[in-house]
Short mmCIF file of C-alpha atoms in Angstrom, two decimals:
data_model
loop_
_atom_site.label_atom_id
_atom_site.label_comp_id
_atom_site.label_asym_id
_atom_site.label_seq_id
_atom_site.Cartn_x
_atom_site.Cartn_y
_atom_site.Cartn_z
CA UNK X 53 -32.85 18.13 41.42
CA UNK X 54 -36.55 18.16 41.02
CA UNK X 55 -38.23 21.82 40.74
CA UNK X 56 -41.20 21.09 39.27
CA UNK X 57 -42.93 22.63 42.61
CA UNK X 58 -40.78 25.50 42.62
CA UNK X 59 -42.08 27.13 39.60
CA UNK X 60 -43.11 30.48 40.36
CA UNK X 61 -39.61 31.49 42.83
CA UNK X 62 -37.60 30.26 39.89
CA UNK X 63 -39.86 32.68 37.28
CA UNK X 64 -39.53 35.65 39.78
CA UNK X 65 -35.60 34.87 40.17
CA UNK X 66 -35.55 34.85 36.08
CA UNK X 67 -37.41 38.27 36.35
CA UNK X 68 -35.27 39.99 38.99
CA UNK X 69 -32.03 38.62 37.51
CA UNK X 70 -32.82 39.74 34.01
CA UNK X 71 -34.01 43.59 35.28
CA UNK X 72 -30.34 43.04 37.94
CA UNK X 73 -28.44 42.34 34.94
CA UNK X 74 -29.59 45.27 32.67
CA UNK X 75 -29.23 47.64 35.48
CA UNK X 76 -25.73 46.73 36.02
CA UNK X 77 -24.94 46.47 32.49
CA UNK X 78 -26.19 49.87 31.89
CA UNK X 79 -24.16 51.46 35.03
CA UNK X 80 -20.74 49.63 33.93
CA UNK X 81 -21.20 50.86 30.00
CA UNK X 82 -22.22 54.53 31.30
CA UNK X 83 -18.91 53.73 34.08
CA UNK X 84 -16.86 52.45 30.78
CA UNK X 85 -17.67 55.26 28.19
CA UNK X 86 -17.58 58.00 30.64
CA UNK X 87 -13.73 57.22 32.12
CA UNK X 88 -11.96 58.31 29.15
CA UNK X 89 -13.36 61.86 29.25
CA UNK X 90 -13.23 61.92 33.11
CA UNK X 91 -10.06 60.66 32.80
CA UNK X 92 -9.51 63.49 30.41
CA UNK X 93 -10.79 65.96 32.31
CA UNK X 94 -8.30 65.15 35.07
CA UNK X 95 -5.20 65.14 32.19
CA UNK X 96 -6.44 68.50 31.28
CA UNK X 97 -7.51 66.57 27.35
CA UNK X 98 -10.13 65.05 25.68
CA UNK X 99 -10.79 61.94 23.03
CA UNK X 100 -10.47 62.84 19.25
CA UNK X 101 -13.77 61.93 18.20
CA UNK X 102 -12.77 61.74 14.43
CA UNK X 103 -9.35 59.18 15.13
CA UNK X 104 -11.96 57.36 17.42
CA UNK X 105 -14.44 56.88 14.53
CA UNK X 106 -12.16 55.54 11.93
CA UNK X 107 -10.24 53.32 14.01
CA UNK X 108 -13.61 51.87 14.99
CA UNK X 109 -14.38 51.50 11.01
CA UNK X 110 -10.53 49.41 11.30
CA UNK X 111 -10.87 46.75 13.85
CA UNK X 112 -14.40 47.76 15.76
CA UNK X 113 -16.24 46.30 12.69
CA UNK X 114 -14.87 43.14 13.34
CA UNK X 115 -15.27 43.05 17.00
CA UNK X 116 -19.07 43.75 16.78
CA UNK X 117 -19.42 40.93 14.48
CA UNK X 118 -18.03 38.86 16.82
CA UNK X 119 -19.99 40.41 19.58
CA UNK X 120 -22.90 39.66 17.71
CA UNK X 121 -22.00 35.91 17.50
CA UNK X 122 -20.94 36.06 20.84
CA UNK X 123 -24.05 37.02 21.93
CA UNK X 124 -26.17 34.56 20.15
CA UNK X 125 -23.96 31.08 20.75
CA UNK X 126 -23.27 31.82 24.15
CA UNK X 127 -26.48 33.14 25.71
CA UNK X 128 -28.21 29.71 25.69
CA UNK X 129 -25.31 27.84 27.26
CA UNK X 130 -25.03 30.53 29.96
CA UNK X 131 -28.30 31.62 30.88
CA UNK X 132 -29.64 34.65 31.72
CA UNK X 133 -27.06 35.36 34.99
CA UNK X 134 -24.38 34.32 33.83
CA UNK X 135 -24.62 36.28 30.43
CA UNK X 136 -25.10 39.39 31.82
CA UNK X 137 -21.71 38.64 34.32
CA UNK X 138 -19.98 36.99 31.62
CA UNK X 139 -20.31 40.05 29.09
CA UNK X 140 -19.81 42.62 31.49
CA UNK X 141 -16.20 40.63 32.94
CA UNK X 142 -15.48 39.75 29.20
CA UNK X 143 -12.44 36.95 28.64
CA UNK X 144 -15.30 35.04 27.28
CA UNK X 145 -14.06 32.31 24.96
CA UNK X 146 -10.46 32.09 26.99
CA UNK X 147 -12.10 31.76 30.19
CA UNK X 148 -15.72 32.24 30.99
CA UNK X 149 -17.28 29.68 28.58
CA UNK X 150 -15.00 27.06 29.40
CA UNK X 151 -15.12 27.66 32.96
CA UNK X 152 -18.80 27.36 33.01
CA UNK X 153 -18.64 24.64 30.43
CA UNK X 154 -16.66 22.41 33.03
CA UNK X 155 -18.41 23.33 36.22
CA UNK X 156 -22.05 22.43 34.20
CA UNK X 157 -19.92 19.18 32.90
CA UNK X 158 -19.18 18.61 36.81
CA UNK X 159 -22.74 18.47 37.84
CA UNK X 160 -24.36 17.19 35.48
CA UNK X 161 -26.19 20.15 34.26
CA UNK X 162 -28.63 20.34 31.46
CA UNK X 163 -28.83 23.13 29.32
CA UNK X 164 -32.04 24.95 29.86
CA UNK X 165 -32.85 23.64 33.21
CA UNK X 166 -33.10 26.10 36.37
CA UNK X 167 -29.73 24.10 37.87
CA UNK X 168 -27.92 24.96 34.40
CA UNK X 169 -28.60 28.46 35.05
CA UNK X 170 -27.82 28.55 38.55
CA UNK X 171 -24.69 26.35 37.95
CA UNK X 172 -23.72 28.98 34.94
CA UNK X 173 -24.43 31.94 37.60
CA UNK X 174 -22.22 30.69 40.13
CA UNK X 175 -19.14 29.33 38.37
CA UNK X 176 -18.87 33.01 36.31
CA UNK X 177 -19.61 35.23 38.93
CA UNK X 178 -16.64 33.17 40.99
CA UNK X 179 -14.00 33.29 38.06
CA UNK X 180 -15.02 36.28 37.58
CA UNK X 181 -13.98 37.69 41.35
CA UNK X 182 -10.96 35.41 41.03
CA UNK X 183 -9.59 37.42 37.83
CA UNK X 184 -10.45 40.84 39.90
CA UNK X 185 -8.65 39.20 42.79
CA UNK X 186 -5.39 38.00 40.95
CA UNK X 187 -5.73 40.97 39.03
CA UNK X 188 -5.30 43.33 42.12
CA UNK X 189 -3.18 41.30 43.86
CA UNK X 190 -1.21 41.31 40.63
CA UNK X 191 -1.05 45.28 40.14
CA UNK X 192 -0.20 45.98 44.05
CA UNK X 193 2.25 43.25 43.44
CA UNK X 194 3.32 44.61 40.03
CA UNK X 195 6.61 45.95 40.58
CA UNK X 196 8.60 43.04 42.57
CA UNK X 197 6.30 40.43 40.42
CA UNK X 198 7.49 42.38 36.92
CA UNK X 199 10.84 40.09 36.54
CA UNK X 200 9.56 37.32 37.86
CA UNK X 201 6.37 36.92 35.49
CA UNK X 202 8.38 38.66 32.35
CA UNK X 203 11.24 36.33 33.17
CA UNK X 204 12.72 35.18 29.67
CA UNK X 205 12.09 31.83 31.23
CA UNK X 206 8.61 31.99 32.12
CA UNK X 207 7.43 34.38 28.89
CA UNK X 208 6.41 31.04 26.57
CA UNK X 209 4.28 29.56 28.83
CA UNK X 210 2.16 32.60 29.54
CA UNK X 211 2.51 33.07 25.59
CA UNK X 212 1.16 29.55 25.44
CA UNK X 213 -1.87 30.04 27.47
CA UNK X 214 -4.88 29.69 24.76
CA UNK X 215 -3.24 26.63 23.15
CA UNK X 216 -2.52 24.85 26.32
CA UNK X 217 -6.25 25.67 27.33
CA UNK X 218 -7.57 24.45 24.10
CA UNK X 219 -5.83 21.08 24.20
CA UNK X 220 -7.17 19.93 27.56
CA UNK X 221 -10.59 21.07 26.25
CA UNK X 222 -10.23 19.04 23.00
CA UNK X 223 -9.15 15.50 24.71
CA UNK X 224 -12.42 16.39 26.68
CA UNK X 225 -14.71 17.13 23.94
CA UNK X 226 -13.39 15.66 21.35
CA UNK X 227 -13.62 12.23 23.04
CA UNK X 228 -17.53 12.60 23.24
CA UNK X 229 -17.98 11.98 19.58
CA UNK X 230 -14.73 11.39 17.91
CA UNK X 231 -16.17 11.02 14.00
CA UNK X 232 -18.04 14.26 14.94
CA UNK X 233 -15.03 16.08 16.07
CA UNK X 234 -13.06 15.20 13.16
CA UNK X 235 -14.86 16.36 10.33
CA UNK X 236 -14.86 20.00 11.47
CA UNK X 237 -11.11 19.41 12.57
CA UNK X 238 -10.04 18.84 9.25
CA UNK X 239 -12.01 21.11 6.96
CA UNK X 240 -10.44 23.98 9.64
CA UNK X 241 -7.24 22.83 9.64
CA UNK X 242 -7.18 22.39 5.67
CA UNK X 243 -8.65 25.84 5.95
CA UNK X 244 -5.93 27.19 7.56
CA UNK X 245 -3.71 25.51 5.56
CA UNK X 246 -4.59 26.64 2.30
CA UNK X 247 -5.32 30.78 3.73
CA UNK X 248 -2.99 30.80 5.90
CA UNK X 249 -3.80 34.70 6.96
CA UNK X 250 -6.90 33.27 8.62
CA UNK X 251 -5.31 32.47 11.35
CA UNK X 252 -5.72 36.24 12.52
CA UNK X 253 -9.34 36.21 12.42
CA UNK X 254 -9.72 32.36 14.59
CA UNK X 255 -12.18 33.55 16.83
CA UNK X 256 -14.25 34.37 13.70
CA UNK X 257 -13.83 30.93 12.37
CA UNK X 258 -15.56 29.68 15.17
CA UNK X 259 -18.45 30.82 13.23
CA UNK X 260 -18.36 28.36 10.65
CA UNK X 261 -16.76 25.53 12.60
CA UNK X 262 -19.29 25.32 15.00
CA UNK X 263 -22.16 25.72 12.39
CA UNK X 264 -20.51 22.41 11.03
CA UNK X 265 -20.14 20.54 14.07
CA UNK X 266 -23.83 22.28 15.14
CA UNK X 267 -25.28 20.38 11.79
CA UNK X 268 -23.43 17.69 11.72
CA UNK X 269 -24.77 17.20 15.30
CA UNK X 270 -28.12 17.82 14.33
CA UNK X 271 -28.50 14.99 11.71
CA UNK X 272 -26.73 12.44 13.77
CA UNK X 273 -29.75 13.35 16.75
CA UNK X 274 -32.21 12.77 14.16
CA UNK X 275 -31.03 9.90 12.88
CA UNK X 276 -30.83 8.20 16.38
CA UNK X 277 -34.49 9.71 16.77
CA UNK X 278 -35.78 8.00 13.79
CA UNK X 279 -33.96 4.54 14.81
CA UNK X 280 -35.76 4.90 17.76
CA UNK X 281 -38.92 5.46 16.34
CA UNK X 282 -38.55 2.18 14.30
CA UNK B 158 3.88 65.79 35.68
CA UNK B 159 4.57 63.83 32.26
CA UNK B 160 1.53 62.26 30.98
CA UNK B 161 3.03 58.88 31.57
CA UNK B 162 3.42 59.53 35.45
CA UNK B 163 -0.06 60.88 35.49
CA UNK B 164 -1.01 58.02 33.86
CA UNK B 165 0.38 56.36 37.19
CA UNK B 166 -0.80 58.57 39.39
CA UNK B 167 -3.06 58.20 42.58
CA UNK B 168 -6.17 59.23 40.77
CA UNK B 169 -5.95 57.42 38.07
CA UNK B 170 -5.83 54.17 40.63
CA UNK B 171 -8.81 55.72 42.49
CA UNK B 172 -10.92 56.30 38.90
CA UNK B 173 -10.41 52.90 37.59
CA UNK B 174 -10.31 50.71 41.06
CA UNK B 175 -13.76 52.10 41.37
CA UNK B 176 -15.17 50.67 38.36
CA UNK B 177 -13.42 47.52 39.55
CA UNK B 178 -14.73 47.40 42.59
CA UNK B 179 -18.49 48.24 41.39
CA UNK B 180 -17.98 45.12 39.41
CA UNK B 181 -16.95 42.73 41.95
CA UNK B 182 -19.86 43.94 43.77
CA UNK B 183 -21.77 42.89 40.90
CA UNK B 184 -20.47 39.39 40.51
CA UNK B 185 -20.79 39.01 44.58
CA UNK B 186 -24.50 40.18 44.23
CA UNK B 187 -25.02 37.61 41.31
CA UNK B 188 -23.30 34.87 43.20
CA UNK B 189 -25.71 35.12 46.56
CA UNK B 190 -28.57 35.66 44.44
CA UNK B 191 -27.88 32.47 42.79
CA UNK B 192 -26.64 30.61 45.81
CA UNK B 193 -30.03 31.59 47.65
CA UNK B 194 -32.01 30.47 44.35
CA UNK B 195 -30.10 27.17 44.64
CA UNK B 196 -30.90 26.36 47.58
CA UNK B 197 -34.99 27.66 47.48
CA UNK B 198 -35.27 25.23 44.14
CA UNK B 199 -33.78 21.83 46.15
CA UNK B 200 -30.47 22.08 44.72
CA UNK B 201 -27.56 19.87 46.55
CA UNK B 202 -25.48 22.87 48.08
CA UNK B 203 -22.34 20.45 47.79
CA UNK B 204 -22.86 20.09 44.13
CA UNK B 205 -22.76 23.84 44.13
CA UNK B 206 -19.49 24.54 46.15
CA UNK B 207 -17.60 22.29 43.65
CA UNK B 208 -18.98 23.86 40.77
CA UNK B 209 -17.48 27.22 42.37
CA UNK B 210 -14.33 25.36 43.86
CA UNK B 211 -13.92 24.06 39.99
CA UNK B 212 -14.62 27.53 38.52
CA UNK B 213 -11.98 29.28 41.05
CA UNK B 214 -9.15 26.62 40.12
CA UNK B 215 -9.73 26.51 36.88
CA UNK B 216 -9.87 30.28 36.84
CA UNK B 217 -6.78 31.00 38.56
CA UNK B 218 -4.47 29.90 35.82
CA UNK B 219 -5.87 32.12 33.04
CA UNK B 220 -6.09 34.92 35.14
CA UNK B 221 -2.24 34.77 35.74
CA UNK B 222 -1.97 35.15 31.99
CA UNK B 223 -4.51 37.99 31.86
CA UNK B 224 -2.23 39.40 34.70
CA UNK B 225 0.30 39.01 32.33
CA UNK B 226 -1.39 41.61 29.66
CA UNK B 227 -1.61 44.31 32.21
CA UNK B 228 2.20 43.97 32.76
CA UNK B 229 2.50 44.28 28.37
CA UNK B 230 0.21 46.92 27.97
CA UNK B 231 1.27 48.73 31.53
CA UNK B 232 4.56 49.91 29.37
CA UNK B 233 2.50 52.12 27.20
CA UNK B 234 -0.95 52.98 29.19
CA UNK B 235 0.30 52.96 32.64
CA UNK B 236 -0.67 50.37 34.91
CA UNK B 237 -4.26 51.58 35.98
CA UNK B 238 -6.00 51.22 32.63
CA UNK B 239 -4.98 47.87 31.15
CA UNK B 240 -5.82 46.44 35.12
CA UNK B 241 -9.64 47.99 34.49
CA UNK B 242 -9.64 46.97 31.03
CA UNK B 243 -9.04 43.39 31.57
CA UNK B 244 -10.80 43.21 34.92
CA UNK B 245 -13.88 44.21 33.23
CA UNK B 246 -15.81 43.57 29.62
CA UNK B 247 -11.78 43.52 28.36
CA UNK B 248 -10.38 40.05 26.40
CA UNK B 249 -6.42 39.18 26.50
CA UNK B 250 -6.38 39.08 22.70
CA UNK B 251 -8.66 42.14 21.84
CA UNK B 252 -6.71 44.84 23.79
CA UNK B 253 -3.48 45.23 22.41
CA UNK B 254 -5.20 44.81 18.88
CA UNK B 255 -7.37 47.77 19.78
CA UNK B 256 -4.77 50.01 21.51
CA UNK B 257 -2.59 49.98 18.26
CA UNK B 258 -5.53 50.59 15.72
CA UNK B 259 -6.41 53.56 17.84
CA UNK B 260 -2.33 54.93 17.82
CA UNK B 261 -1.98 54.07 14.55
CA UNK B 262 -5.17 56.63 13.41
CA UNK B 263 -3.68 59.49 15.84
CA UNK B 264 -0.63 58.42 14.36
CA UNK B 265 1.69 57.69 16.97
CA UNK B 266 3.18 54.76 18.42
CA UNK B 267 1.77 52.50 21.08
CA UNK B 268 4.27 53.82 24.07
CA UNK B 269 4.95 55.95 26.62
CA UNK B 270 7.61 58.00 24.74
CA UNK B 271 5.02 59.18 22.32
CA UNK B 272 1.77 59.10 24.51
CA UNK B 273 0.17 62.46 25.27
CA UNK B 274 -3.07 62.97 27.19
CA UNK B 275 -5.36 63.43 23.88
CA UNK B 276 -3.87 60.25 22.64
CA UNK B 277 -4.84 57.97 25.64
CA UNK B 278 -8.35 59.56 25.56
CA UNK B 279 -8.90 58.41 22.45
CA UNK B 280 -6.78 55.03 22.56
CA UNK B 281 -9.02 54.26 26.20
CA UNK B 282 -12.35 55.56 24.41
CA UNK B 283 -11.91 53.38 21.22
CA UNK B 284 -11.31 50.64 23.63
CA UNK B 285 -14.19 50.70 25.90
CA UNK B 286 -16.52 51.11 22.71
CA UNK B 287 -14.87 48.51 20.72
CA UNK B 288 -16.33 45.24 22.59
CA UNK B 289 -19.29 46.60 24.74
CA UNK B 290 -21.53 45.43 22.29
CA UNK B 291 -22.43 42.13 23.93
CA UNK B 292 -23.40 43.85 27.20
CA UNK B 293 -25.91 45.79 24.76
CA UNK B 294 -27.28 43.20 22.98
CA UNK B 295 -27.53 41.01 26.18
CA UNK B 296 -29.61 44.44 28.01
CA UNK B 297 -31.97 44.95 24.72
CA UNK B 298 -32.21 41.37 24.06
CA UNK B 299 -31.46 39.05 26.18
CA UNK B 300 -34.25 38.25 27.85
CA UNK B 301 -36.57 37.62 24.60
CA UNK B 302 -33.92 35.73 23.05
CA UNK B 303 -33.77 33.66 25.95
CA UNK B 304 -37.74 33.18 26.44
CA UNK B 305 -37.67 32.70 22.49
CA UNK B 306 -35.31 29.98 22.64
CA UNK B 307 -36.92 28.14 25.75
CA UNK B 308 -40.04 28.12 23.67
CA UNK B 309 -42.24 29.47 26.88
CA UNK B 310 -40.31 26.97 28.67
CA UNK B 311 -40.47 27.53 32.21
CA UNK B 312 -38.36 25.44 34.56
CA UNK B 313 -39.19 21.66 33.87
CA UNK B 314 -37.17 19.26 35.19
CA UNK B 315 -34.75 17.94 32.77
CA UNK B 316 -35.54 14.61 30.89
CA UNK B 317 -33.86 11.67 31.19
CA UNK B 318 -33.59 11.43 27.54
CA UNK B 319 -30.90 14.06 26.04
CA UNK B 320 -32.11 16.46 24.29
CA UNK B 321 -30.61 18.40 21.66
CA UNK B 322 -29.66 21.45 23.40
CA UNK B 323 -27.20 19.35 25.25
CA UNK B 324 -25.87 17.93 21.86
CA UNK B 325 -25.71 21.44 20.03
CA UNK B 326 -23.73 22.95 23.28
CA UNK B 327 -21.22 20.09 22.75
CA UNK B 328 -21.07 20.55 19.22
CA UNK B 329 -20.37 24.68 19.33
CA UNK B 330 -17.57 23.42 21.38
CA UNK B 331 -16.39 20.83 19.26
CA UNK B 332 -16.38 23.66 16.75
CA UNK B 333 -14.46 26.01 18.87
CA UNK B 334 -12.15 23.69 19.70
CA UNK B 335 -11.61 22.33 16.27
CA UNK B 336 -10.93 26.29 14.94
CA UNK B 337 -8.02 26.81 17.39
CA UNK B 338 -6.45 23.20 17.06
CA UNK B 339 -6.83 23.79 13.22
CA UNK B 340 -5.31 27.11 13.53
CA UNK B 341 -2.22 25.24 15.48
CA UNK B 342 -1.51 22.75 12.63
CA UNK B 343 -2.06 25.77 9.81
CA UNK B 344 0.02 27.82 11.64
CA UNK B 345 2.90 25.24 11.58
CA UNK B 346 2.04 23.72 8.14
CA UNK B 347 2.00 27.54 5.90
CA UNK B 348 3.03 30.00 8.76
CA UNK B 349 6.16 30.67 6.92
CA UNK B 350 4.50 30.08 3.35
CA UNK B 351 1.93 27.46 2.51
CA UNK B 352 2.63 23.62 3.02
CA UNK B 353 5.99 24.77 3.60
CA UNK B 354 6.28 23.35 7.28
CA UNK B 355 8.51 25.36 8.64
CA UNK B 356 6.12 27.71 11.36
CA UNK B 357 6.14 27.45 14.89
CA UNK B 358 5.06 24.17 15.96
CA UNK B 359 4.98 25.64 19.84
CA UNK B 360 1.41 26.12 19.76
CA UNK B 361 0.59 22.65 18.60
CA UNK B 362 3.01 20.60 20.67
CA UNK B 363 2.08 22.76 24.05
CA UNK B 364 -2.15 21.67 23.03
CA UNK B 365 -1.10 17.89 22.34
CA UNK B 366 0.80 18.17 25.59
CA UNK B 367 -2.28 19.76 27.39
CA UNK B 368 -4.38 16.91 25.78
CA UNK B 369 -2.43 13.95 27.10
CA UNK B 370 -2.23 15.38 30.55
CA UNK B 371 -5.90 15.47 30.45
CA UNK B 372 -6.17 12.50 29.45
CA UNK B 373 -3.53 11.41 32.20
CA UNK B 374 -6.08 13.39 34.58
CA UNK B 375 -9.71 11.83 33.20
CA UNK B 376 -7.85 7.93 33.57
CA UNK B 377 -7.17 8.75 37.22
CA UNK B 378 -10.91 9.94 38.01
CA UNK B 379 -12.62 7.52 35.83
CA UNK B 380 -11.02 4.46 36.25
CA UNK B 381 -8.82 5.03 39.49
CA UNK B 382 -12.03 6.99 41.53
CA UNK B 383 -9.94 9.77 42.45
CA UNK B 384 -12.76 12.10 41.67
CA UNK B 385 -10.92 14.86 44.00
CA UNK B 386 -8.84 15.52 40.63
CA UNK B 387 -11.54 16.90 38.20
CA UNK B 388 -11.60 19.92 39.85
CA UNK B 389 -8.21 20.84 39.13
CA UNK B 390 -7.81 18.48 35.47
CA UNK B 391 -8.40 21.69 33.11
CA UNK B 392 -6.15 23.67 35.06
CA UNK B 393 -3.13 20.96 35.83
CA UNK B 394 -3.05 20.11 32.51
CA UNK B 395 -3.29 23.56 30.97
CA UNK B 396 -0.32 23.77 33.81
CA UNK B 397 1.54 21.10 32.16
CA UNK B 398 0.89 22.02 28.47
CA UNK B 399 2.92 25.80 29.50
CA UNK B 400 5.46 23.95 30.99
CA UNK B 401 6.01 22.23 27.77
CA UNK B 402 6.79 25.88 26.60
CA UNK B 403 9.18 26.83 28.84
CA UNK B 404 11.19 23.66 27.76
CA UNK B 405 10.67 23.80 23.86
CA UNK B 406 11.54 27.48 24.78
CA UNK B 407 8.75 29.22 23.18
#
């Protein structure tokens, strides 16, 4: 793709996609916050502020760490449009990351280019409409799909559906740079071997494993750099 | 009308299928916008429909799961709140994790026998508040973080050489990656008590099972040019992987 010539419609898409997303991030949070007390209005009730606040202080804490982190790992692979869809369709690291991941594997992308954030765009804002899809399909469906989907049967494998996503993800990364992908491997699995309780809090030890593999990264690029330089 | 029926009820439906729809509007806004971009900046329209014919296989799968929340969480909230909640902003793993914290400070139980109207209001506030901090910090900051980290950037086209962007994105994911599969082999080494060996080794055989189909599915494109199967290699093996779990039996 060459867009060297198409400078200025790319800048004014940039502009019009970053004042889009805020607008609709804005309507969906005022949409979010404000069903509860619609929602109570219609059951005739209305949120306990107080119970709100300290269950926040519980697990919300947490959660806006990992927003935070969220925010500032996955912005630069997804761009500006698909950021704004991925946050406000959420599912990131199960579903949107990867999903964008492979489509910008696909074709080739590379990261901070116009295509990347086109590519991004497009593959979120389609899983996206295929979870709402499924997802009403799924409810209108709901009762004669119930047994089926909560057969005891079928129950592992939908139990199973992070791990089996995260092994076809690590033959395809992990294959890239094997002596990279090991070290931060096994410092998390000896990790989670010696605490074992931190296996409740794995999305926050993405953190710190991809912080290793980030550095670890980083010297091996300059290394090569210097060897070319010589 | 019981609180759980009116948690069912036609308005309830109508309240949270709007949100729903306002969001697929969204995404379908975002997807033409992009399309039309595409195709003003040269961009090979073919490339395009397989990166969305990839993203809506690879999709489906997952979604099935997420599905699969609503049903678990339906028993408690009703089936019109967990379907908004994981249609939009919501994560399969935060939900249920939320829902309970919220019971547990009103001091009830996460179900319908002990829900009352007050309850959900506060259980469905602390939910929505919980994780909407991305979509905040993506409205206040995204865009300078993004013209901070392309340095003024505008749209070059890339270089032939790699850069290390490209090598950082694979690296966060190598990280990732390497936190769950850890997580697998702690969880079976000191689930049940450290270096004791005696956890569930489901999760780890049902990833190694996942792995080797993809690598079944990456032979067959790379070295047997059937390229047709990359769209669908995340998603058949992530197939095969939960089929492994219905025969170890969870």
């Amino acid at each position: 793709m060459t867009n060297t010539n198409h400078k200025h419609p790319y800048d004014d898409y940039l502009r019009s996609t970053h004042r889009l997303g805020r607008i609709a991030s804005i309507i969906t949070l005022a949409l979010l916050v404000g069903a509860p007390f619609v929602i109570g209005g219609y059951l005739g009730a209305k949120p306990d502020l107080g119970a709100a606040a300290r269950g926040f202080l519980a697990v919300g804490l947490v959660w806006t760490v990992s927003s935070v982190a969220e925010f500032l790992v996955y912005t630069p692979m997804l761009g500006a449009g698909g950021s704004y869809l991925a946050f406000i369709t959420g599912n990131l690291i199960n579903m949107k990351i990867p999903c964008a991941m492979n489509a910008r594997e696909m074709v080739k992308a590379k990261t901070g280019t116009a295509e990347n954030e086109i590519i991004s765009t497009l593959s979120i804002a389609t899983s996206s409409l295929v979870t709402i899809l499924v997802l009403a399909f799924g409810v209108l469906l709901l009762t004669p799909l119930r047994p089926v989907l909560q057969s005891p049967v079928l129950r592992p494998a939908f139990d199973q559906v992070v791990p089996a996503l995260f092994g076809a993800l690590a033959y395809r990364y992990f294959r890239k740079d094997i002596v990279l992908a090991l070290i931060p491997l096994m410092v998390m699995t000896a990790l989670f071997m010696f605490v074992p309780s931190l296996t409740s809090s794995t999305s926050l030890m993405i953190i710190p494993s991809g912080a290793l593999a980030i550095g670890l990264s980083y010297l091996k690029f300059r290394k090569t750099a210097q060897e070319d330089k010589a | 009308m019981p609180v759980f029926e009116q948690l069912n009820s036609g308005t309830m439906y109508l309240v949270c299928g709007a949100i729903v729809a306002f969001v697929a509007v969204v995404c379908a806004v975002f997807m033409v916008r992009a399309w039309r971009a595409g195709k003003a900046l040269g961009m090979d329209t073919a490339r395009m429909k397989r990166a969305m014919t990839a993203s809506a296989t690879f999709s489906f799968l997952p979604s099935v799961g997420i599905l699969l929340g609503v049903i678990a969480l339906s028993g408690s909230l009703g089936i019109p709140w967990p379907w908004l909640r994981l249609s939009v902003i919501g994560a399969l793993h935060y939900e249920t994790q939320v829902a309970q914290a919220a019971a547990e400070q009103l001091g009830q139980q996460l179900s319908a026998e002990s829900m009352t109207a007050d309850g959900f209001c506060t259980i469905a506030l602390l939910m929505s508040v919980c994780i909407m901090w991305g979509m905040i910090l993506m409205t206040v900051f995204g865009k300078r973080y993004l013209a901070k980290l392309s340095g003024g950037r505008k749209a070059e086209p890339a270089s032939d050489k790699p850069g290390f962007a490209d090598a950082a994105m694979t690296a966060m994911f190598v990280g990732m990656v390497s936190a769950y599969i850890g997580s697998y082999i702690g969880i079976f080494a000191s689930g049940e008590g450290r270096f004791l060996f005696r956890g569930t080794w489901t999760p780890l055989a049902v990833a190694a099972v996942a792995a080797l189909a993809m690598a079944g599915f990456t032979w067959l494109t790379e070295k047997k040019h059937m390229e047709w199967l990359e769209g669908f290699s995340v998603a058949g093996s992530m197939l095969l992987g939960m089929l492994a779990a219905v025969l170890i039996g969870g």
